[in-house]
Amino acid sequence: MVTAGIEAATEPSSLHLREVCKTFRRADGAEVVALDRLTLDVAEGEMIALIGPSGCGKSTLLRMIAGLDRPTSGSLRVGSQPIDGPGAERGLMFQDPSLFPWKTVRRNIETGPAARGVLRSHRGEVDEYLRLTGLEPFADSYPHQLSGGMAQRAALARALINHPKVLLLDEPLGALDQFTRMRMQDEVVRIWRARRTTTVLVTHDIDEALYMCDRIVVMTPRPGRIERVMDVTLERPRHRNDPRFLELRAEILEMLHFAGDEPAEAEGVAS
Amino acid sequence: MTLATQLAETKAISPGRADRGAAERRRGLSSPAWALAPAGAAALGLALHLALPDRQPSAALRPFTGLLAAMLAGSLAMAALGRTSGRPGAWARHRSPLAAGIVLTLVAWDLLTLKLAWLPLPYFPGPDRVLGAMWEDREALALSAYHSLRLLACGYAAGAAAGLACGVLIGWSKSARYWGMPLLKVIGPIPATAYVPLAMVMFPNAFISGVALIGLAVWFPVTMLTSSGVADVPAAYLDVARTLGAGRAHLIFRVAVPAALPSVFLGLFMGLGAAFLTLIVAETLGVSSGLGWYLKWKQGYLEYAHVYAALAIMSLFFSGLMTLLFKARDRALVWQKGVIRW
Ligand SMILES: Nc1ncnc2c1ncn2[C@@H]1O[C@H](COP(=O)(O)OP(=O)(O)OP(=O)(O)O)[C@@H](O)[C@H]1O
Ligand SMILES: [Mg+2]
């Protein structure tokens, strides 16, 4: 464990996905190709957005990077290390908050540090994340007492507090109202800038992708492939009503509209 | 704080206990007439008990007269308590119809036996004789209850501990499941009481064989339900914990076991029921002490007042243990409920 920690500390946390395919076999025996020869590199400290229509394999991809599922073929690496099973260095915030129902919000957030046996030195940070996500008044509530947006913020805090080197966020802010959502975007960007965590963000919101990320990866409908990769060159801190921001937004919308021949695609991303 | 969090805050507030009082008033259960009903029933019972002549021999000390007087005093105190506000008062109002029902049942029993002799002796003694037997034989009864409790506690603890360990093992490990499940299927469905003849010769003394029998009876349901609870833990919880860096011990004891607790408690309840049954059967068939043994002994002498006394103690004792387990479950599973109770 100790040696692995040292190795991991010297290993760059860039992501390298090569020709990744994932096929599921359905109960009726039919095969579903979720991902088809997907190749992508994410530089250390980069934040990329993954957008694409529903069912194109975004969650599947994140699960494979997290090490929870294996690709049918192809390879995934962090630095030079092949991904082999899940670990705390690759944090995944699931699309569904999946809070532990038997733990209070505070204890849910404490899970990572507790599992790694470093809770004592992280107590102060727990309070910080509770405050940051606006969950202080609900620290001792159980998940069934939370609204959907509150549960999502708790799940986000639970992922962030663990300081993963690669952070995988699957629609982390989807259940939030517009104001909370913008505030949480700022918080995530602030934390990301402080830590330089390699981040993959799945979102259906083009503004969110433009506001937060260095690059936007657009995926095709099933089977999921990379349709196009866009660099977002706006300097940070970004402004939501910067004319160049709006220009880029119009450009992406236009591109997505003409990007594929299936209308479902435009429908899937423009939300 | 944002608008959304404020809105959400109101959502988390659950309906309080105040609503229950209102519901009762609608049903008419806490009207003033009900508040005096237990006292009325006790007074009526006392009057009849004193006025009517006995048609059966009564116990020497006439303990039922004392009980009626005590119930009258208690009912009056309850009525007075019911006039106060706050939780004890609400409790008294809520329980007074039930108290009246209990008093009336005892009074009816007294009338049917001691006063009217409609039920034949020796099989149906009145409350007076049962109370008399309880008092007269208090030492033997207390000792029997103590022996039963000791045997039950040892057997239940052993069975529950073994069941939890086996259940977690079988639920978590594939190879433990491969070998364990067939064994469980073969041994489990046989009622533990069927092993009585075997257990009595296999173990060095009756107490140990009793512990083994009760343990076996508890072990099966606890193992079954613990293992299915652990095996059915939603994969999402395990996945989340893995990506947070949880090792195997954490996954088992901090994720799978807590998630399985509702099922585990079901097993513990079933185990407790099986333990009661096995305890009494073991005591009547082999172990020469305890309430089951006392019951059989007194029945042999047709001393039915003593039999009922033992049954009454058993009922108190078993329902007390059930209540204890319910309380433990409520504490352990607060997270499951819509409303947190304090
Ligand atoms: N365990 C599974 N078994 C069978 N098919 C699966 C499984 N998981 C995912 N799939 C299929 O793989 C495809 C991609 O699913 P995935 O959840 O990755 O989509 P997504 O891009 O995250 O969609 P959304 O935006 O709706 O979340 C879907 O067609 C889905 O039906
Ligand atoms: Mg998804």
CSV table of C-alpha atoms in Angstrom, one decimal, chain A residues 63 66 68 86-92 94 96-103 107-108 111-116 133-135 137-138 140-142 144-148 150 153 158-159 162 177 179-180 183, chain B residues 1-14 233-247 250 253-261 331-340:
chain,number,residue,atom,x,y,z
A,63,ARG,CA,-17.1,3.6,-15.0
A,66,ALA,CA,-12.9,4.4,-12.5
A,68,LEU,CA,-15.4,-0.6,-12.0
A,86,PRO,CA,-11.1,1.0,-8.7
A,87,GLY,CA,-9.1,3.1,-6.2
A,88,ALA,CA,-9.3,6.3,-4.3
A,89,GLU,CA,-6.9,8.1,-6.7
A,90,ARG,CA,-9.7,8.0,-9.3
A,91,GLY,CA,-12.9,9.5,-7.8
A,92,LEU,CA,-16.2,9.0,-9.5
A,94,PHE,CA,-22.2,8.8,-10.0
A,96,ASP,CA,-27.4,8.9,-9.4
A,97,PRO,CA,-26.2,10.3,-6.0
A,98,SER,CA,-26.2,6.8,-4.4
A,99,LEU,CA,-25.7,8.2,-0.9
A,100,PHE,CA,-25.5,5.5,1.8
A,101,PRO,CA,-29.0,5.7,3.3
A,102,TRP,CA,-27.9,4.6,6.7
A,103,LYS,CA,-25.4,7.4,7.1
A,107,ARG,CA,-21.0,10.6,7.7
A,108,ASN,CA,-21.6,10.2,4.0
A,111,THR,CA,-16.8,8.0,3.9
A,112,GLY,CA,-13.6,8.4,1.8
A,113,PRO,CA,-11.3,9.7,4.5
A,114,ALA,CA,-12.8,7.1,6.9
A,115,ALA,CA,-12.2,4.3,4.4
A,116,ARG,CA,-8.6,5.4,4.0
A,133,THR,CA,-22.3,22.9,-0.6
A,134,GLY,CA,-24.8,24.7,1.6
A,135,LEU,CA,-25.6,21.5,3.5
A,137,PRO,CA,-28.1,22.7,8.4
A,138,PHE,CA,-28.6,19.2,7.1
A,140,ASP,CA,-27.3,15.3,10.6
A,141,SER,CA,-30.1,14.5,8.3
A,142,TYR,CA,-30.5,11.1,6.6
A,144,HIS,CA,-34.3,10.1,2.7
A,145,GLN,CA,-34.8,13.6,4.3
A,146,LEU,CA,-33.0,15.4,1.5
A,147,SER,CA,-34.2,16.8,-1.8
A,148,GLY,CA,-32.7,15.6,-5.0
A,150,MET,CA,-29.3,18.4,-1.8
A,153,ARG,CA,-24.5,18.2,-3.6
A,158,ARG,CA,-18.2,13.1,-0.9
A,159,ALA,CA,-16.2,12.8,-4.1
A,162,ASN,CA,-11.2,12.5,-1.1
A,177,ASP,CA,-31.7,25.0,-9.8
A,179,PHE,CA,-28.6,29.7,-9.2
A,180,THR,CA,-27.3,26.9,-7.1
A,183,ARG,CA,-22.6,28.8,-7.7
B,1,MET,CA,-28.5,30.3,1.3
B,2,THR,CA,-30.2,29.9,-2.0
B,3,LEU,CA,-33.9,29.8,-2.6
B,4,ALA,CA,-33.7,26.1,-3.4
B,5,THR,CA,-32.1,25.2,-0.1
B,6,GLN,CA,-34.7,27.2,1.8
B,7,LEU,CA,-37.5,25.5,-0.1
B,8,ALA,CA,-35.9,22.1,0.5
B,9,GLU,CA,-35.6,22.9,4.2
B,10,THR,CA,-39.4,23.0,4.7
B,11,LYS,CA,-39.6,19.7,3.0
B,12,ALA,CA,-37.5,18.0,5.6
B,13,ILE,CA,-39.8,19.0,8.4
B,14,SER,CA,-42.0,16.0,9.1
B,233,VAL,CA,-26.7,-5.2,-1.2
B,234,PRO,CA,-27.2,-2.8,-4.1
B,235,ALA,CA,-24.0,-2.9,-6.2
B,236,ALA,CA,-24.1,0.9,-6.4
B,237,TYR,CA,-23.2,1.3,-2.7
B,238,LEU,CA,-20.2,-1.1,-3.1
B,239,ASP,CA,-19.1,0.7,-6.3
B,240,VAL,CA,-19.2,4.1,-4.6
B,241,ALA,CA,-17.2,2.8,-1.6
B,242,ARG,CA,-14.7,1.2,-3.9
B,243,THR,CA,-14.1,4.5,-5.8
B,244,LEU,CA,-13.6,6.2,-2.4
B,245,GLY,CA,-10.8,3.8,-1.6
B,246,ALA,CA,-12.6,1.2,0.6
B,247,GLY,CA,-10.8,-2.0,1.3
B,250,HIS,CA,-14.7,-1.6,5.0
B,253,PHE,CA,-18.5,-4.2,7.7
B,254,ARG,CA,-19.2,-0.6,6.8
B,255,VAL,CA,-21.2,-1.1,3.6
B,256,ALA,CA,-22.7,-4.6,3.2
B,257,VAL,CA,-23.6,-5.2,6.8
B,258,PRO,CA,-25.3,-1.9,7.5
B,259,ALA,CA,-27.2,-2.1,4.2
B,260,ALA,CA,-28.3,-5.6,5.2
B,261,LEU,CA,-29.4,-4.6,8.7
B,331,ARG,CA,-32.5,2.6,17.2
B,332,ALA,CA,-30.4,0.8,14.6
B,333,LEU,CA,-32.7,1.6,11.7
B,334,VAL,CA,-33.7,5.2,12.3
B,335,TRP,CA,-32.4,6.0,8.9
B,336,GLN,CA,-35.0,3.8,7.3
B,337,LYS,CA,-38.0,5.6,8.7
B,338,GLY,CA,-40.0,8.6,7.5
B,339,VAL,CA,-39.9,10.1,10.9
B,340,ILE,CA,-37.1,10.0,13.4
